[in-house]
Tab-separated table of C-alpha atoms and ligand atoms in Angstrom:
chain	number	residue	atom	x	y	z
A	7	UNK	CA	27.683	-10.762	14.657
A	8	UNK	CA	26.564	-9.976	11.111
A	9	UNK	CA	22.870	-10.875	10.890
A	10	UNK	CA	23.299	-12.155	7.328
A	11	UNK	CA	24.895	-15.284	8.823
A	12	UNK	CA	21.523	-16.306	10.271
A	13	UNK	CA	19.084	-18.522	8.405
A	14	UNK	CA	16.785	-15.519	8.373
A	15	UNK	CA	17.151	-12.037	9.778
A	16	UNK	CA	15.942	-12.110	13.381
A	17	UNK	CA	13.621	-9.467	14.793
A	18	UNK	CA	15.352	-6.183	15.699
A	19	UNK	CA	12.961	-5.808	18.668
A	20	UNK	CA	11.628	-7.862	21.547
A	21	UNK	CA	8.045	-8.323	22.709
A	22	UNK	CA	6.875	-6.371	25.758
A	23	UNK	CA	3.096	-6.762	25.495
A	24	UNK	CA	0.965	-9.411	23.799
A	25	UNK	CA	-2.482	-9.477	22.256
A	26	UNK	CA	-4.114	-12.924	22.576
A	27	UNK	CA	-5.826	-14.415	19.509
A	28	UNK	CA	-7.321	-17.775	18.648
A	29	UNK	CA	-8.147	-19.914	15.643
A	30	UNK	CA	-11.937	-20.050	15.092
A	31	UNK	CA	-13.355	-23.509	14.372
A	32	UNK	CA	-14.269	-24.583	10.834
A	33	UNK	CA	-17.989	-24.177	11.698
A	34	UNK	CA	-17.377	-20.670	13.033
A	35	UNK	CA	-15.445	-19.766	9.894
A	36	UNK	CA	-18.174	-21.055	7.579
A	37	UNK	CA	-20.760	-19.079	9.483
A	38	UNK	CA	-18.565	-15.944	9.556
A	39	UNK	CA	-17.710	-15.844	5.839
A	40	UNK	CA	-21.385	-16.309	4.895
A	41	UNK	CA	-22.348	-13.499	7.258
A	42	UNK	CA	-19.637	-11.362	5.624
A	43	UNK	CA	-21.077	-11.955	2.134
A	44	UNK	CA	-17.785	-13.637	1.074
A	45	UNK	CA	-16.002	-10.316	1.533
A	46	UNK	CA	-13.063	-10.530	3.945
A	47	UNK	CA	-13.437	-6.772	4.609
A	48	UNK	CA	-16.764	-7.560	6.296
A	49	UNK	CA	-15.414	-10.198	8.701
A	50	UNK	CA	-15.308	-9.309	12.380
A	51	UNK	CA	-11.754	-9.080	13.651
A	52	UNK	CA	-12.731	-11.498	16.437
A	53	UNK	CA	-13.435	-14.154	13.803
A	54	UNK	CA	-9.920	-13.822	12.349
A	55	UNK	CA	-6.749	-15.609	13.453
A	56	UNK	CA	-3.792	-14.105	11.535
A	57	UNK	CA	-4.904	-10.837	9.950
A	58	UNK	CA	-3.132	-10.137	6.654
A	59	UNK	CA	-5.921	-7.925	5.294
A	60	UNK	CA	-3.644	-4.913	5.270
A	61	UNK	CA	-0.459	-3.370	6.609
A	62	UNK	CA	-2.377	-0.111	6.993
A	63	UNK	CA	-2.777	1.088	10.572
A	64	UNK	CA	-2.152	-2.444	11.833
A	65	UNK	CA	1.429	-1.824	12.945
A	66	UNK	CA	2.891	-2.311	16.423
A	67	UNK	CA	4.249	0.943	17.803
A	68	UNK	CA	7.506	1.020	19.757
A	69	UNK	CA	7.935	1.922	23.437
A	70	UNK	CA	9.346	5.227	22.167
A	71	UNK	CA	6.149	5.932	20.215
A	72	UNK	CA	3.901	4.937	23.125
A	73	UNK	CA	5.931	7.234	25.364
A	74	UNK	CA	5.362	9.993	22.802
A	75	UNK	CA	1.597	9.573	23.186
A	76	UNK	CA	1.900	10.834	26.752
A	77	UNK	CA	3.424	14.051	25.437
A	78	UNK	CA	0.415	14.955	23.319
A	79	UNK	CA	-0.150	18.709	23.190
A	80	UNK	CA	-3.872	18.791	22.443
A	81	UNK	CA	-4.098	22.533	21.858
A	82	UNK	CA	-6.589	23.325	19.105
A	83	UNK	CA	-3.965	25.446	17.387
A	84	UNK	CA	-0.176	25.433	17.263
A	85	UNK	CA	0.420	22.040	18.915
A	86	UNK	CA	4.096	21.362	19.582
A	87	UNK	CA	3.599	17.828	18.245
A	88	UNK	CA	2.752	19.341	14.863
A	89	UNK	CA	6.119	21.126	14.992
A	90	UNK	CA	7.788	17.759	15.632
A	91	UNK	CA	5.966	16.186	12.694
A	92	UNK	CA	6.868	19.105	10.454
A	93	UNK	CA	10.524	18.858	11.530
A	94	UNK	CA	10.577	15.104	10.866
A	95	UNK	CA	9.164	15.514	7.354
A	96	UNK	CA	11.564	18.374	6.560
A	97	UNK	CA	14.524	16.478	7.940
A	98	UNK	CA	13.803	13.065	6.421
A	99	UNK	CA	12.047	13.954	3.144
A	100	UNK	CA	13.195	17.536	2.575
A	101	UNK	CA	9.842	19.250	1.888
A	102	UNK	CA	9.198	22.804	3.116
A	103	UNK	CA	5.507	22.622	3.973
A	104	UNK	CA	3.506	19.943	5.783
A	105	UNK	CA	-0.288	19.706	5.929
A	106	UNK	CA	-1.404	16.995	8.357
A	107	UNK	CA	-4.469	14.923	7.457
A	108	UNK	CA	-6.398	12.166	9.195
A	109	UNK	CA	-4.854	9.584	6.812
A	110	UNK	CA	-3.536	9.247	3.263
A	111	UNK	CA	-6.812	9.722	1.413
A	112	UNK	CA	-7.385	13.016	3.234
A	113	UNK	CA	-4.164	14.261	1.637
A	114	UNK	CA	-5.208	12.799	-1.740
A	115	UNK	CA	-8.514	14.647	-1.545
A	116	UNK	CA	-6.814	17.984	-0.904
A	117	UNK	CA	-4.089	17.468	-3.508
A	118	UNK	CA	-6.650	16.459	-6.163
A	119	UNK	CA	-8.868	19.439	-5.373
A	120	UNK	CA	-6.085	22.057	-5.442
A	121	UNK	CA	-4.412	20.787	-8.614
A	122	UNK	CA	-6.951	19.130	-10.933
A	123	UNK	CA	-9.384	20.895	-13.287
A	124	UNK	CA	-12.204	18.936	-14.954
A	125	UNK	CA	-10.912	17.444	-18.219
A	126	UNK	CA	-7.332	17.015	-16.947
A	127	UNK	CA	-5.293	13.817	-17.184
A	128	UNK	CA	-3.220	12.343	-14.368
A	129	UNK	CA	-0.605	9.799	-15.398
A	130	UNK	CA	0.526	7.334	-12.751
A	131	UNK	CA	2.525	4.146	-12.284
A	132	UNK	CA	-0.547	1.929	-11.950
A	133	UNK	CA	-3.639	3.126	-10.166
A	134	UNK	CA	-4.342	2.934	-6.461
A	135	UNK	CA	-7.992	2.718	-5.400
A	136	UNK	CA	-8.394	5.811	-3.217
A	137	UNK	CA	-5.853	7.871	-5.179
A	138	UNK	CA	-7.628	7.344	-8.500
A	139	UNK	CA	-11.066	7.815	-6.891
A	140	UNK	CA	-10.067	11.314	-5.702
A	141	UNK	CA	-8.506	12.184	-9.058
A	142	UNK	CA	-11.689	11.113	-10.850
A	143	UNK	CA	-13.966	12.884	-8.373
A	144	UNK	CA	-11.980	16.069	-9.119
A	145	UNK	CA	-12.671	15.605	-12.849
A	146	UNK	CA	-9.474	13.966	-14.114
A	147	UNK	CA	-8.916	10.861	-16.205
A	148	UNK	CA	-6.237	8.539	-14.862
A	149	UNK	CA	-3.709	7.087	-17.345
A	150	UNK	CA	-1.491	4.166	-16.419
A	151	UNK	CA	2.099	4.758	-17.596
A	152	UNK	CA	3.823	1.953	-15.716
A	153	UNK	CA	6.159	-0.366	-17.648
A	154	UNK	CA	4.443	-3.376	-19.267
A	155	UNK	CA	6.440	-5.771	-17.080
A	156	UNK	CA	4.409	-4.614	-14.065
A	157	UNK	CA	1.287	-6.247	-15.477
A	158	UNK	CA	2.993	-9.637	-15.805
A	159	UNK	CA	3.114	-11.511	-12.481
A	160	UNK	CA	5.924	-13.777	-13.736
A	161	UNK	CA	8.274	-11.052	-14.916
A	162	UNK	CA	11.218	-10.608	-12.519
A	163	UNK	CA	12.169	-7.009	-13.394
A	164	UNK	CA	13.845	-5.596	-10.232
A	165	UNK	CA	12.019	-2.240	-10.542
A	166	UNK	CA	8.579	-3.157	-11.764
A	167	UNK	CA	7.190	0.133	-10.439
A	168	UNK	CA	9.107	2.126	-13.070
A	169	UNK	CA	7.387	4.549	-15.396
A	170	UNK	CA	7.573	3.824	-19.116
A	171	UNK	CA	8.909	7.182	-20.323
A	172	UNK	CA	7.619	6.545	-23.853
A	173	UNK	CA	4.066	6.083	-22.508
A	174	UNK	CA	4.399	9.280	-20.496
A	175	UNK	CA	5.742	11.199	-23.501
A	176	UNK	CA	2.919	9.826	-25.664
A	177	UNK	CA	0.312	11.130	-23.207
A	178	UNK	CA	1.984	14.564	-23.095
A	179	UNK	CA	1.971	14.653	-26.916
A	180	UNK	CA	-1.653	13.496	-27.076
A	181	UNK	CA	-3.326	15.835	-24.566
A	182	UNK	CA	-0.724	18.587	-24.104
A	183	UNK	CA	1.240	19.371	-20.916
A	184	UNK	CA	-1.268	22.037	-19.845
A	185	UNK	CA	-3.860	19.310	-19.250
A	186	UNK	CA	-1.535	17.297	-16.995
A	187	UNK	CA	-1.498	18.983	-13.571
A	188	UNK	CA	0.924	16.447	-12.104
A	189	UNK	CA	2.350	12.970	-12.426
A	190	UNK	CA	1.235	10.691	-9.607
A	191	UNK	CA	4.155	8.450	-8.729
A	192	UNK	CA	3.798	5.713	-6.134
A	193	UNK	CA	6.921	4.477	-4.342
A	194	UNK	CA	6.414	1.463	-3.998
A	195	UNK	CA	3.501	0.398	-6.227
A	196	UNK	CA	0.909	-1.358	-4.109
A	197	UNK	CA	-1.297	-2.791	-6.863
A	198	UNK	CA	1.669	-4.120	-8.856
A	199	UNK	CA	2.681	-6.227	-5.860
A	200	UNK	CA	4.633	-3.784	-3.698
A	201	UNK	CA	7.160	-3.164	-6.475
A	202	UNK	CA	9.755	-0.370	-6.278
A	203	UNK	CA	10.780	2.430	-8.627
A	204	UNK	CA	14.501	2.839	-9.327
A	205	UNK	CA	16.325	6.056	-8.535
A	206	UNK	CA	17.324	6.360	-12.180
A	207	UNK	CA	13.665	6.206	-13.208
A	208	UNK	CA	12.562	8.743	-10.565
A	209	UNK	CA	15.220	11.111	-11.874
A	210	UNK	CA	14.285	10.571	-15.513
A	211	UNK	CA	10.566	11.137	-14.831
A	212	UNK	CA	11.343	14.345	-12.951
A	213	UNK	CA	13.562	15.640	-15.752
A	214	UNK	CA	10.921	14.919	-18.382
A	215	UNK	CA	8.221	16.543	-16.237
A	216	UNK	CA	10.343	19.643	-15.639
A	217	UNK	CA	10.886	20.062	-19.359
A	218	UNK	CA	7.118	20.526	-19.740
A	219	UNK	CA	6.472	22.363	-16.465
A	220	UNK	CA	4.515	19.402	-15.057
A	221	UNK	CA	4.747	18.717	-11.334
A	222	UNK	CA	5.645	15.320	-9.852
A	223	UNK	CA	3.766	14.215	-6.755
A	224	UNK	CA	4.853	11.070	-4.940
A	225	UNK	CA	2.557	8.740	-3.122
A	226	UNK	CA	5.118	8.242	-0.376
A	227	UNK	CA	3.048	5.714	1.552
A	228	UNK	CA	5.724	2.986	1.376
A	229	UNK	CA	8.750	5.126	0.489
A	230	UNK	CA	11.038	3.493	3.045
A	231	UNK	CA	10.513	0.060	1.495
A	232	UNK	CA	11.273	1.606	-1.900
A	233	UNK	CA	14.488	3.114	-0.487
A	234	UNK	CA	15.590	-0.260	0.873
A	235	UNK	CA	14.977	-1.955	-2.495
A	236	UNK	CA	17.143	0.733	-4.121
A	237	UNK	CA	19.895	-0.005	-1.587
A	238	UNK	CA	19.657	-3.747	-2.261
A	239	UNK	CA	19.204	-3.649	-6.033
A	240	UNK	CA	20.493	-0.466	-7.659
A	241	UNK	CA	24.236	-0.228	-8.296
A	242	UNK	CA	25.849	2.716	-6.522
A	243	UNK	CA	23.425	2.743	-3.572
A	244	UNK	CA	24.644	-0.278	-1.610
A	245	UNK	CA	26.673	1.833	0.819
A	246	UNK	CA	24.183	4.680	1.224
A	247	UNK	CA	21.957	4.965	4.275
A	248	UNK	CA	18.163	4.742	3.976
A	249	UNK	CA	17.995	8.401	4.954
A	250	UNK	CA	20.402	9.422	2.206
A	251	UNK	CA	18.399	7.435	-0.327
A	252	UNK	CA	15.112	8.953	0.885
A	253	UNK	CA	16.490	12.482	0.520
A	254	UNK	CA	17.633	11.787	-3.023
A	255	UNK	CA	14.310	10.134	-3.949
A	256	UNK	CA	12.317	13.126	-2.715
A	257	UNK	CA	14.618	15.558	-4.487
A	258	UNK	CA	12.842	14.330	-7.647
A	259	UNK	CA	9.373	15.342	-6.390
A	260	UNK	CA	7.476	18.604	-5.900
A	261	UNK	CA	5.391	17.159	-3.113
A	262	UNK	CA	3.886	14.003	-1.737
A	263	UNK	CA	0.872	12.478	-0.100
A	264	UNK	CA	1.561	10.057	2.712
A	265	UNK	CA	-0.479	7.543	4.583
A	266	UNK	CA	1.332	7.422	7.911
A	267	UNK	CA	-0.474	4.143	8.591
A	268	UNK	CA	2.138	2.243	6.591
A	269	UNK	CA	5.753	3.425	6.663
A	270	UNK	CA	4.936	5.864	9.483
A	271	UNK	CA	4.396	2.780	11.725
A	272	UNK	CA	1.284	4.243	13.365
A	273	UNK	CA	-2.387	3.316	13.537
A	274	UNK	CA	-3.768	6.556	12.096
A	275	UNK	CA	-2.467	9.678	10.383
A	276	UNK	CA	-1.065	11.105	7.189
A	277	UNK	CA	0.006	14.312	5.495
A	278	UNK	CA	0.476	16.286	2.332
A	279	UNK	CA	3.962	17.766	1.889
A	280	UNK	CA	4.792	20.512	-0.616
A	281	UNK	CA	7.543	22.875	-1.683
A	282	UNK	CA	5.408	25.478	-3.465
A	283	UNK	CA	4.090	28.205	-1.176
A	284	UNK	CA	1.073	29.033	-3.321
A	285	UNK	CA	-0.039	25.413	-3.396
A	286	UNK	CA	0.531	25.182	0.331
A	287	UNK	CA	-1.754	28.147	0.871
A	288	UNK	CA	-4.475	26.540	-1.235
A	289	UNK	CA	-4.049	23.307	0.733
A	290	UNK	CA	-4.404	25.045	4.103
A	291	UNK	CA	-7.565	26.770	2.859
A	292	UNK	CA	-9.070	23.333	2.154
A	293	UNK	CA	-7.686	21.417	5.103
A	294	UNK	CA	-9.773	23.568	7.458
A	295	UNK	CA	-12.893	22.505	5.530
A	296	UNK	CA	-12.208	18.774	5.318
A	297	UNK	CA	-9.781	17.867	8.104
A	298	UNK	CA	-9.159	20.510	10.763
A	299	UNK	CA	-6.734	23.328	11.596
A	300	UNK	CA	-3.519	23.247	9.540
A	301	UNK	CA	-1.735	22.339	12.774
A	302	UNK	CA	-3.651	19.098	13.365
A	303	UNK	CA	-5.574	18.170	10.207
A	304	UNK	CA	-7.667	15.409	11.737
A	305	UNK	CA	-5.016	14.011	14.060
A	306	UNK	CA	-4.707	14.478	17.794
A	307	UNK	CA	-1.463	15.906	19.137
A	308	UNK	CA	-0.448	12.492	20.477
A	309	UNK	CA	-1.050	10.891	17.068
A	310	UNK	CA	1.221	13.468	15.435
A	311	UNK	CA	3.922	12.750	18.007
A	312	UNK	CA	3.718	8.986	17.385
A	313	UNK	CA	3.904	9.600	13.628
A	314	UNK	CA	6.910	11.935	13.929
A	315	UNK	CA	8.737	9.261	15.927
A	316	UNK	CA	7.578	6.468	13.630
A	317	UNK	CA	8.952	8.239	10.544
A	318	UNK	CA	12.409	8.237	12.138
A	319	UNK	CA	12.174	4.603	13.253
A	320	UNK	CA	11.127	3.494	9.782
A	321	UNK	CA	14.110	5.224	8.202
A	322	UNK	CA	16.435	2.861	10.099
A	323	UNK	CA	18.018	0.106	7.999
A	324	UNK	CA	17.597	-2.634	10.639
A	325	UNK	CA	13.860	-1.989	10.774
A	326	UNK	CA	13.200	-1.968	7.054
A	327	UNK	CA	15.620	-4.757	6.100
A	328	UNK	CA	13.927	-7.046	8.622
A	329	UNK	CA	10.541	-6.064	7.263
A	330	UNK	CA	11.505	-6.902	3.695
A	331	UNK	CA	13.024	-10.173	4.902
A	332	UNK	CA	9.799	-11.201	6.668
A	333	UNK	CA	7.838	-10.635	3.476
A	334	UNK	CA	10.465	-12.500	1.456
A	335	UNK	CA	10.413	-15.431	3.912
A	336	UNK	CA	6.682	-15.901	3.374
A	337	UNK	CA	7.017	-15.532	-0.399
A	338	UNK	CA	9.893	-17.975	-0.714
A	339	UNK	CA	8.109	-20.611	1.386
A	340	UNK	CA	5.072	-20.295	-0.886
A	341	UNK	CA	7.255	-20.618	-3.981
A	342	UNK	CA	8.877	-23.746	-2.503
A	343	UNK	CA	5.374	-25.180	-2.052
A	344	UNK	CA	4.674	-24.552	-5.748
A	345	UNK	CA	2.150	-21.755	-5.144
A	346	UNK	CA	1.882	-19.133	-7.952
A	347	UNK	CA	2.788	-15.680	-6.619
A	348	UNK	CA	3.781	-12.340	-8.117
A	349	UNK	CA	7.515	-12.090	-8.650
A	350	UNK	CA	9.760	-10.536	-7.503
A	351	UNK	CA	8.420	-10.632	-3.929
A	352	UNK	CA	7.320	-7.108	-3.006
A	353	UNK	CA	7.815	-4.809	-0.045
A	354	UNK	CA	4.668	-5.023	2.036
A	355	UNK	CA	2.927	-8.175	0.896
A	356	UNK	CA	2.989	-11.411	-1.020
A	357	UNK	CA	0.445	-11.532	-3.837
A	358	UNK	CA	-1.119	-14.823	-4.969
A	359	UNK	CA	-1.968	-15.168	-8.644
A	360	UNK	CA	-5.649	-16.147	-8.545
A	361	UNK	CA	-5.763	-16.736	-12.315
A	362	UNK	CA	-3.390	-19.641	-11.890
A	363	UNK	CA	-5.216	-20.936	-8.804
A	364	UNK	CA	-8.550	-21.015	-10.561
A	365	UNK	CA	-8.036	-20.987	-14.357
A	366	UNK	CA	-11.572	-22.415	-14.648
A	367	UNK	CA	-13.190	-19.313	-13.048
A	368	UNK	CA	-13.674	-16.375	-15.488
A	369	UNK	CA	-12.531	-12.968	-14.232
A	370	UNK	CA	-16.094	-11.650	-13.960
A	371	UNK	CA	-16.874	-14.472	-11.540
A	372	UNK	CA	-14.229	-12.981	-9.252
A	373	UNK	CA	-11.561	-15.666	-8.727
A	374	UNK	CA	-9.409	-13.569	-6.362
A	375	UNK	CA	-12.421	-12.622	-4.223
A	376	UNK	CA	-13.226	-16.321	-3.913
A	377	UNK	CA	-9.628	-17.289	-3.158
A	378	UNK	CA	-9.492	-14.850	-0.235
A	379	UNK	CA	-12.713	-16.401	1.099
A	380	UNK	CA	-11.308	-19.923	0.673
A	381	UNK	CA	-8.081	-19.134	2.548
A	382	UNK	CA	-10.164	-17.791	5.401
A	383	UNK	CA	-12.369	-20.894	5.377
A	384	UNK	CA	-9.327	-23.169	5.468
A	385	UNK	CA	-7.469	-21.398	8.254
A	386	UNK	CA	-8.928	-18.252	9.785
A	387	UNK	CA	-6.221	-16.242	7.961
A	388	UNK	CA	-7.649	-13.030	6.499
A	389	UNK	CA	-6.291	-11.752	3.166
A	390	UNK	CA	-7.783	-9.392	0.550
A	391	UNK	CA	-8.776	-9.318	-3.093
A	392	UNK	CA	-6.731	-7.109	-5.433
A	393	UNK	CA	-8.251	-7.811	-8.816
A	394	UNK	CA	-11.398	-6.962	-10.726
A	395	UNK	CA	-13.435	-6.069	-7.632
A	396	UNK	CA	-10.807	-3.581	-6.448
A	397	UNK	CA	-10.500	-2.152	-9.985
A	398	UNK	CA	-14.192	-1.108	-10.081
A	399	UNK	CA	-16.083	0.220	-13.120
A	400	UNK	CA	-15.358	2.927	-15.715
A	401	UNK	CA	-17.553	5.968	-16.446
A	402	UNK	CA	-19.685	3.831	-18.811
A	403	UNK	CA	-20.362	1.356	-16.023
A	404	UNK	CA	-18.256	-1.485	-17.403
A	405	UNK	CA	-15.877	-3.431	-15.178
A	406	UNK	CA	-12.236	-2.488	-15.521
A	407	UNK	CA	-10.533	-5.805	-16.332
A	408	UNK	CA	-7.077	-5.576	-14.701
A	409	UNK	CA	-4.452	-7.985	-15.978
A	410	UNK	CA	-3.518	-8.792	-12.399
A	411	UNK	CA	-6.115	-10.837	-10.522
A	412	UNK	CA	-4.479	-11.158	-7.123
A	413	UNK	CA	-4.958	-11.959	-3.474
A	414	UNK	CA	-2.791	-9.945	-1.121
A	415	UNK	CA	-1.188	-11.389	2.003
A	416	UNK	CA	-0.183	-8.136	3.658
A	417	UNK	CA	2.310	-8.088	6.498
A	418	UNK	CA	1.716	-5.596	9.329
A	419	UNK	CA	4.911	-4.049	10.709
A	420	UNK	CA	6.453	-5.644	13.842
A	421	UNK	CA	3.324	-7.733	14.557
A	422	UNK	CA	3.818	-11.365	13.470
A	423	UNK	CA	6.700	-13.822	13.795
A	424	UNK	CA	8.190	-16.285	11.334
A	425	UNK	CA	6.148	-19.087	12.996
A	426	UNK	CA	2.955	-17.275	12.032
A	427	UNK	CA	4.105	-17.247	8.421
A	428	UNK	CA	4.628	-21.021	8.490
A	429	UNK	CA	0.957	-21.345	9.477
A	430	UNK	CA	-0.013	-19.017	6.616
A	431	UNK	CA	1.914	-21.175	4.138
A	432	UNK	CA	-0.052	-24.248	5.307
A	433	UNK	CA	-3.306	-22.281	4.938
A	434	UNK	CA	-2.557	-21.291	1.348
A	435	UNK	CA	-1.394	-24.820	0.564
A	436	UNK	CA	-4.761	-26.173	1.791
A	437	UNK	CA	-6.600	-23.757	-0.533
A	438	UNK	CA	-4.285	-24.769	-3.396
A	439	UNK	CA	-4.950	-28.497	-2.812
A	440	UNK	CA	-8.707	-27.865	-2.969
A	441	UNK	CA	-8.570	-25.546	-5.991
A	442	UNK	CA	-10.364	-27.811	-8.472
A	443	UNK	CA	-13.524	-27.920	-6.319
A	444	UNK	CA	-14.007	-24.160	-6.140
A	445	UNK	CA	-16.488	-22.110	-8.215
A	446	UNK	CA	-16.908	-18.344	-8.652
A	447	UNK	CA	-19.044	-15.666	-7.003
A	448	UNK	CA	-21.770	-13.226	-8.028
A	449	UNK	CA	-22.732	-9.850	-6.550
A	450	UNK	CA	-25.568	-9.625	-4.057
A	451	UNK	CA	-24.807	-5.943	-3.345
A	452	UNK	CA	-22.476	-3.635	-5.262
A	453	UNK	CA	-21.724	-0.123	-3.945
A	454	UNK	CA	-21.052	2.623	-6.518
A	455	UNK	CA	-17.524	3.731	-5.438
A	456	UNK	CA	-14.644	1.734	-3.888
A	457	UNK	CA	-16.904	-1.294	-4.071
A	458	UNK	CA	-14.399	-3.779	-2.649
A	459	UNK	CA	-14.818	-2.399	0.877
A	460	UNK	CA	-18.498	-3.219	1.339
A	461	UNK	CA	-19.718	-5.396	-1.581
A	462	UNK	CA	-21.507	-8.671	-0.791
A	463	UNK	CA	-21.424	-11.898	-2.801
A	464	UNK	CA	-22.824	-15.406	-2.979
A	465	UNK	CA	-21.236	-18.508	-4.487
A	466	UNK	CA	-22.330	-19.585	-7.989
A	467	UNK	CA	-23.681	-23.110	-7.672
B	1110	PLI	O1	-5.629	4.342	3.887
B	1110	PLI	P1	-5.139	5.748	3.764
B	1110	PLI	O2	-6.221	6.697	3.478
B	1110	PLI	O3	-4.293	6.163	4.923
B	1110	PLI	O4	-4.109	5.768	2.514
B	1110	PLI	C1	-4.528	5.577	1.200
B	1110	PLI	C2	-3.445	4.941	0.395
B	1110	PLI	C3	-2.764	5.679	-0.516
B	1110	PLI	N1	-1.779	5.140	-1.284
B	1110	PLI	C4	-1.423	3.851	-1.182
B	1110	PLI	C5	-0.344	3.314	-2.049
B	1110	PLI	C6	-2.068	3.034	-0.274
B	1110	PLI	O5	-1.696	1.764	-0.176
B	1110	PLI	C7	-3.131	3.566	0.543
B	1110	PLI	C8	-3.880	2.766	1.403
B	1110	PLI	N2	-3.741	1.482	1.391
B	1110	PLI	C9	-4.426	0.566	2.051
B	1110	PLI	C10	-5.536	0.885	2.977
B	1110	PLI	C11	-4.043	-0.819	1.835
B	1110	PLI	O6	-4.612	-1.705	2.482
B	1110	PLI	O7	-3.144	-1.041	1.017
């Protein structure tokens, strides 16, 4: 039977093992959020009911992946599981060389170090926290070249991750192509709300880059979701398989960094993939310093096996279509309840628009940070801030003021059911009903880099 006839797409898997969880009491939640300094990153997992902090490393592996763990070849050098990972990346994405890393930011560190010189510029389709941090640490200035629509939570552009070619051209004209080591292109764009890039745009960016001898490096972290959006939204791709779409997408890139913890459906792992042999050699020279031998790069053999298998499972239409449908189910229920969210609904998460929750809280009193705390207080559901706190400060020490002040409800892969999402909708509704009574936050502790992970706050009375 065609699954589209169902009210919603049912799970393409069944449950073989369960992990018990419970809803903490209101008193426990009040105590826990205070202890966590109003930062959901600092909550203990035991104090959380439904955990929508992230889809990173929180996925449920399949029986096939768990079976793969038993086949770990833990040799210090030349593990056969590395060969499997390398084969999977070559087969699915089409790159020649694979450098395993402990997770995505390990690959970002190496890529930034081998390609960036101090004074360079790296254009990208909206920043990501760790990606930009590594680019800046290597001496580059990040420039956002995403289309304007991406900064407007109401705009329903189907490919809000697209690059504005005029902005990219303007940067090339301003600083010169020799100061742009590569274009950093995320597919999908996390901070814009899990928004995809169209195939036409990927192709156009690559052609422009080639004209100037600039490389294009994908952040492939959620590339399968991007491929599925292309299949659903871009004319000419409706009858192509996810694997065919992935191969075409990556044909417009010179390399990629990947956090396997997302579309690799594992709990840890990542890699850098490249086509250029010289760059690959530079990367292997650094991976031994920061990660490990080029044949394990911070992962155990069993982790590499699970990732190799996960990459194949993720490239299956039934898997990814169900995933996008779960996210859409949550988003549509919130829209029906009148809750302001980023539109269109993205690939890995639903993003609440904290500006419209709390128009009375100025951005530098951290409305999204407070909204995440309030949702936890109401329900035990953990979400995360993606606004001014995540954006951090510039070199002069001033806050970046992002247009998007969001709270992310991130859906782990193959973990929760539709019934869980109904509970989440009630939780957000409770926070919405109480919105007038909520005030902002101030810092008690602010770390210098990637402050959102460990900052502490107190409510403004
Ligand atoms: O968490 P890592 O180091 O495996 O990957 C870093 C990373 C790179 N790019 C993108 C688009 C990400 O979303 C990403 C990590 N994201 C996290 C942890 C998240 O919660 O979204």
